[in-house]
Amino acid sequence: FNITVIRDDIKVKSVRSRHLGDGYAYVRVGQFMEKTADDLKATLDKLRRENGGVELKGLLLDLRNDPGGLLTQAVKVADLFLKEGIIVYTDGRIESQKQKFYAQPRGTEGDYPIVVLVNSGSASASEIVAGALQDHGRALVLGTQTFGKGSVQTITPLENGGALTLTTALYYTASGRSLQATGVKPDIEVEEPRVKRRPGQPSERRLLRFREKDLEGAIVNPEGNGSGSGAVLQDGDGLEEEREDLTGSEMDKLSLKDWLEKDVQAARAFEIIKTFDVFKAAHGIEPKAKK
């Protein structure tokens, strides 16, 4: 059979948002693309206008299932919420691979409370942002441990027109933590919502979440955490069931009440953001960044 294919520009919306009421807001970053930081800033400005021009009381920053993207955009996004200090740095065997990226006071958002949502699908650039905000005590991180993609690749062109990709450095957060294999561990661990199996899906086959450390040949974390041997899909009982992703366009179709009932992580984050200062003090959560 024949299929007609029409070329077109596919525009991916990297930033989504919604009001949570009473000055609280939710922003979802799906991927770090060329204009993500600008789009995020414009979204926050729009949310303030819709809030009567008054500063936000709190923000849920959703980085779940965000696979990453451009390092420059991760730095700019983190810089929106930090006034000073190291956002992330790289360390490798040669001096040219050692870089430090700093926050600047200009253009920094207001000092409203932030809860960052992460899961095992949060990788690379999203881990840099979550780790930076966590280390500086700017935000609480809630969810499950992130993917752990903390390596830097350098592409070297070859004479035959091809290219060679080499891992040349590792990413470190402000406190000196390597993201490789371990990722970002949340301040508050909350498992993701589960869903019923799709019709016809065999009960003995279940989706298993995996991370960087489970991949064959994964680089070991410098602090000694080794690689695992997890599989993407296995047979048998006792494995994790498939979990529902309510962080995309499906969320836009639900009312706030229905969404929070289905998304236990977002609901828990919303509860915390409303008593943010009390919660931080009660749990003794302080900045981890080096002085």
XYZ file of N, CA and C in Angstrom, residues 84-210:
381
model
N 24.197 33.101 42.940
C 25.646 32.974 42.920
C 26.049 31.520 43.114
N 27.349 31.278 42.948
C 27.896 29.953 43.200
C 27.975 29.085 41.961
N 28.613 27.942 42.113
C 28.786 26.994 41.017
C 27.473 26.262 40.741
N 27.115 26.201 39.481
C 25.943 25.419 39.069
C 26.360 23.978 38.817
N 27.410 23.797 38.030
C 27.936 22.476 37.710
C 29.369 22.650 37.235
N 30.181 21.627 37.399
C 31.521 21.669 36.823
C 31.893 20.300 36.276
N 32.839 20.294 35.336
C 33.303 19.053 34.731
C 34.750 18.815 35.111
N 35.104 17.557 35.242
C 36.468 17.184 35.590
C 36.876 15.984 34.744
N 38.017 16.110 34.072
C 38.528 15.040 33.222
C 40.027 14.896 33.389
N 40.638 14.092 32.527
C 42.066 13.818 32.644
C 42.922 14.973 32.136
N 42.382 15.786 31.251
C 43.147 16.889 30.696
C 42.499 18.214 31.074
N 43.310 19.265 31.112
C 42.853 20.559 31.592
C 41.712 21.142 30.759
N 41.724 20.888 29.442
C 40.702 21.469 28.568
C 39.311 20.937 28.867
N 39.228 19.811 29.576
C 37.934 19.230 29.915
C 37.439 19.685 31.284
N 38.216 20.549 31.956
C 37.826 21.026 33.279
C 37.185 22.397 33.145
N 35.888 22.457 33.380
C 35.139 23.705 33.257
C 34.237 23.910 34.466
N 33.995 25.180 34.805
C 33.072 25.518 35.877
C 32.053 26.521 35.369
N 30.798 26.319 35.725
C 29.717 27.195 35.298
C 29.080 27.822 36.537
N 29.019 29.164 36.544
C 28.577 29.904 37.717
C 27.228 30.585 37.482
N 26.501 30.775 38.575
C 25.256 31.543 38.544
C 25.574 33.020 38.670
N 24.730 33.854 38.075
C 24.885 35.304 38.121
C 23.632 35.925 38.760
N 23.793 37.017 39.503
C 22.629 37.622 40.176
C 21.634 38.267 39.225
N 22.088 38.700 38.051
C 21.204 39.400 37.120
C 20.133 38.456 36.567
N 18.885 38.909 36.630
C 17.778 38.151 36.060
C 17.281 37.001 36.909
N 17.733 36.909 38.157
C 17.321 35.813 39.020
C 15.865 35.977 39.456
N 15.148 34.875 39.486
C 13.759 34.870 39.920
C 13.654 35.223 41.399
N 12.431 35.522 41.830
C 12.191 35.816 43.232
C 12.476 34.614 44.112
N 12.561 34.850 45.401
C 12.957 33.804 46.344
C 11.761 32.993 46.836
N 10.868 32.635 45.923
C 9.724 31.817 46.325
C 10.138 30.347 46.441
N 9.406 29.556 47.244
C 9.735 28.138 47.435
C 9.595 27.348 46.131
N 10.450 26.329 45.969
C 10.424 25.473 44.785
C 10.539 24.017 45.217
N 9.720 23.168 44.633
C 9.878 21.718 44.752
C 10.113 21.173 43.357
N 11.211 20.439 43.170
C 11.561 19.861 41.880
C 11.144 18.394 41.866
N 10.378 18.005 40.846
C 9.934 16.625 40.696
C 10.857 15.879 39.743
N 11.360 14.708 40.171
C 12.256 13.902 39.335
C 11.871 12.438 39.430
N 12.360 11.661 38.460
C 12.209 10.204 38.512
C 13.349 9.553 37.733
N 13.261 8.262 37.502
C 14.345 7.552 36.829
C 14.494 7.964 35.374
N 13.504 8.668 34.832
C 13.601 9.158 33.462
C 14.222 10.543 33.373
N 14.559 11.141 34.515
C 15.229 12.448 34.532
C 16.722 12.215 34.335
N 17.271 12.750 33.251
C 18.664 12.446 32.933
C 19.421 13.671 32.455
N 20.753 13.612 32.603
C 21.674 14.581 32.019
C 21.353 16.016 32.457
N 20.888 16.859 31.529
C 20.649 18.274 31.834
C 19.639 18.451 32.972
N 18.619 17.618 33.021
C 17.631 17.752 34.093
C 18.241 17.392 35.447
N 19.207 16.477 35.458
C 19.900 16.132 36.696
C 20.813 17.269 37.142
N 21.396 17.977 36.184
C 22.242 19.128 36.505
C 21.422 20.205 37.208
N 20.237 20.488 36.681
C 19.373 21.509 37.287
C 18.911 21.070 38.672
N 18.423 19.848 38.787
C 17.941 19.355 40.080
C 19.068 19.335 41.109
N 20.256 18.875 40.699
C 21.388 18.812 41.615
C 21.849 20.178 42.074
N 21.835 21.159 41.151
C 22.262 22.517 41.495
C 21.310 23.159 42.494
N 20.006 23.066 42.239
C 19.025 23.672 43.139
C 19.018 22.978 44.489
N 19.262 21.674 44.490
C 19.321 20.924 45.742
C 20.566 21.296 46.549
N 21.713 21.356 45.901
C 22.965 21.651 46.602
C 22.968 23.043 47.222
N 22.354 23.998 46.552
C 22.320 25.363 47.066
C 21.155 25.603 48.026
N 20.384 24.567 48.304
C 19.255 24.717 49.212
C 18.147 25.575 48.650
N 18.138 25.743 47.323
C 17.125 26.589 46.678
C 15.817 25.852 46.491
N 15.863 24.538 46.440
C 14.644 23.757 46.207
C 14.742 22.420 46.913
N 13.586 21.861 47.222
C 13.498 20.478 47.659
C 13.300 19.610 46.428
N 13.931 18.446 46.409
C 13.779 17.515 45.295
C 12.920 16.348 45.770
N 11.876 16.056 45.007
C 10.914 15.021 45.403
C 10.719 14.034 44.258
N 10.576 12.759 44.599
C 10.309 11.736 43.585
C 11.157 10.512 43.828
N 11.767 9.991 42.762
C 12.643 8.835 42.853
C 14.004 9.168 42.257
N 14.990 8.345 42.560
C 16.354 8.594 42.104
C 16.421 8.730 40.586
N 17.213 9.698 40.124
C 17.289 9.984 38.693
C 18.156 8.962 37.952
N 18.263 9.130 36.643
C 18.892 8.143 35.766
C 20.383 7.964 36.013
N 21.120 9.043 36.217
C 22.547 8.928 36.489
C 23.446 9.086 35.284
N 23.040 9.936 34.330
C 23.873 10.193 33.152
C 24.761 11.392 33.466
N 25.954 11.112 33.997
C 26.837 12.179 34.427
C 28.141 12.252 33.681
N 28.170 11.796 32.434
C 29.410 11.802 31.653
C 29.333 12.817 30.517
N 30.513 13.306 30.107
C 30.632 14.303 29.045
C 31.265 13.642 27.830
N 30.635 13.781 26.662
C 31.160 13.190 25.441
C 31.761 14.259 24.524
N 32.898 13.921 23.913
C 33.546 14.785 22.928
C 33.539 14.080 21.577
N 33.090 14.782 20.530
C 33.014 14.208 19.183
C 34.225 14.660 18.376
N 34.986 13.688 17.851
C 36.170 13.973 17.051
C 35.910 13.555 15.603
N 35.893 14.494 14.649
C 35.673 14.149 13.235
C 36.802 13.275 12.699
N 36.462 12.357 11.806
C 37.437 11.482 11.161
C 37.586 11.850 9.692
N 38.712 11.476 9.096
C 39.001 11.843 7.707
C 38.015 11.229 6.724
N 37.442 10.070 7.072
C 36.521 9.394 6.154
C 35.103 9.949 6.204
N 34.918 11.049 6.957
C 33.593 11.648 7.050
C 32.803 11.221 8.264
N 33.308 10.238 8.976
C 32.633 9.778 10.179
C 33.103 10.568 11.390
N 32.824 10.047 12.561
C 33.235 10.713 13.790
C 33.354 9.698 14.908
N 34.174 10.032 15.886
C 34.397 9.169 17.042
C 33.941 9.905 18.289
N 33.079 9.262 19.062
C 32.595 9.846 20.303
C 33.324 9.224 21.483
N 33.965 10.061 22.280
C 34.696 9.587 23.447
C 34.156 10.252 24.705
N 34.072 9.489 25.788
C 33.734 10.072 27.079
C 35.007 10.666 27.665
N 34.997 11.975 27.909
C 36.219 12.680 28.293
C 36.164 13.323 29.671
N 35.000 13.397 30.298
C 34.898 14.046 31.607
C 33.604 13.615 32.291
N 33.462 14.006 33.550
C 32.260 13.727 34.324
C 31.703 15.028 34.883
N 30.380 15.068 35.067
C 29.717 16.219 35.663
C 29.704 16.087 37.188
N 29.922 17.228 37.859
C 29.867 17.273 39.317
C 28.978 18.443 39.743
N 28.228 18.232 40.826
C 27.408 19.313 41.358
C 28.275 20.214 42.230
N 27.700 21.305 42.714
C 28.457 22.298 43.477
C 29.126 21.719 44.711
N 28.521 20.712 45.319
C 29.075 20.111 46.534
C 30.125 19.062 46.248
N 30.400 18.806 44.960
C 31.410 17.820 44.593
C 30.858 16.431 44.343
N 29.545 16.295 44.233
C 28.943 14.990 43.946
C 29.010 14.691 42.455
N 29.453 13.507 42.103
C 29.395 13.080 40.709
C 28.000 12.544 40.420
N 27.435 12.963 39.278
C 26.109 12.476 38.884
C 26.173 11.107 38.225
N 27.361 10.662 37.818
C 27.510 9.424 37.074
C 27.043 8.213 37.885
N 26.132 7.467 37.305
C 25.608 6.206 37.842
C 24.669 6.393 39.037
N 24.909 7.405 39.873
C 24.055 7.584 41.054
C 22.944 8.591 40.826
N 23.182 9.574 39.949
C 22.167 10.581 39.694
C 21.915 11.458 40.908
N 20.697 11.956 41.008
C 20.289 12.812 42.126
C 19.310 12.036 42.998
N 19.626 11.951 44.272
C 18.725 11.294 45.213
C 17.790 12.339 45.808
N 16.493 12.124 45.753
C 15.537 13.135 46.231
C 15.606 13.345 47.736
N 15.280 14.562 48.168
C 15.155 14.844 49.599
C 13.959 14.107 50.180
N 12.885 14.009 49.391
C 11.677 13.295 49.791
C 11.386 12.245 48.732
N 11.451 10.989 49.100
C 11.218 9.906 48.143
C 9.735 9.558 48.101
N 9.155 9.665 46.914
C 7.748 9.321 46.690
C 7.683 8.517 45.400
N 7.171 7.306 45.477
C 7.076 6.449 44.295
C 6.065 7.002 43.299
N 6.221 6.622 42.043
C 5.329 7.088 40.980
C 3.994 6.357 41.014
N 2.931 6.985 40.484
C 1.615 6.331 40.460
C 1.610 5.142 39.512
N 0.956 4.076 39.918
C 0.850 2.882 39.076
C -0.474 2.903 38.309
N -0.509 2.139 37.247
C -1.726 2.057 36.442
C -2.084 0.600 36.209
N -3.336 0.389 35.830
C -3.773 -0.960 35.487
C -3.147 -1.385 34.160
N -3.011 -2.671 33.978
C -2.411 -3.182 32.756
C -3.339 -2.940 31.566
N -2.720 -2.744 30.417
C -3.501 -2.574 29.198
C -4.147 -3.906 28.823
N -5.318 -3.855 28.177
C -5.993 -5.097 27.761
C -5.075 -5.945 26.888
N -4.996 -7.237 27.220
C -4.187 -8.148 26.422
C -2.736 -8.224 26.854
N -2.317 -7.386 27.798
C -0.930 -7.427 28.253
C -0.762 -8.605 29.207
N 0.169 -9.530 28.921
C 0.368 -10.689 29.802
C 0.750 -10.246 31.204
N 0.133 -10.869 32.199
C 0.378 -10.466 33.578
C 1.784 -10.810 34.035
N 2.420 -11.811 33.359
C 3.737 -12.229 33.814
C 4.862 -11.361 33.254
N 4.530 -10.420 32.357
C 5.560 -9.551 31.797
C 5.330 -8.129 32.297
N 6.346 -7.573 32.922
C 6.210 -6.257 33.520
C 7.399 -5.380 33.135
N 7.139 -4.098 33.033
C 8.184 -3.147 32.696
C 9.046 -2.873 33.920
N 10.368 -2.914 33.727
C 11.300 -2.670 34.818
C 12.050 -1.375 34.559
N 11.962 -0.438 35.486
C 12.701 0.803 35.368
C 14.189 0.503 35.468
N 15.004 1.167 34.651
C 16.436 0.980 34.752
C 17.132 2.323 34.651
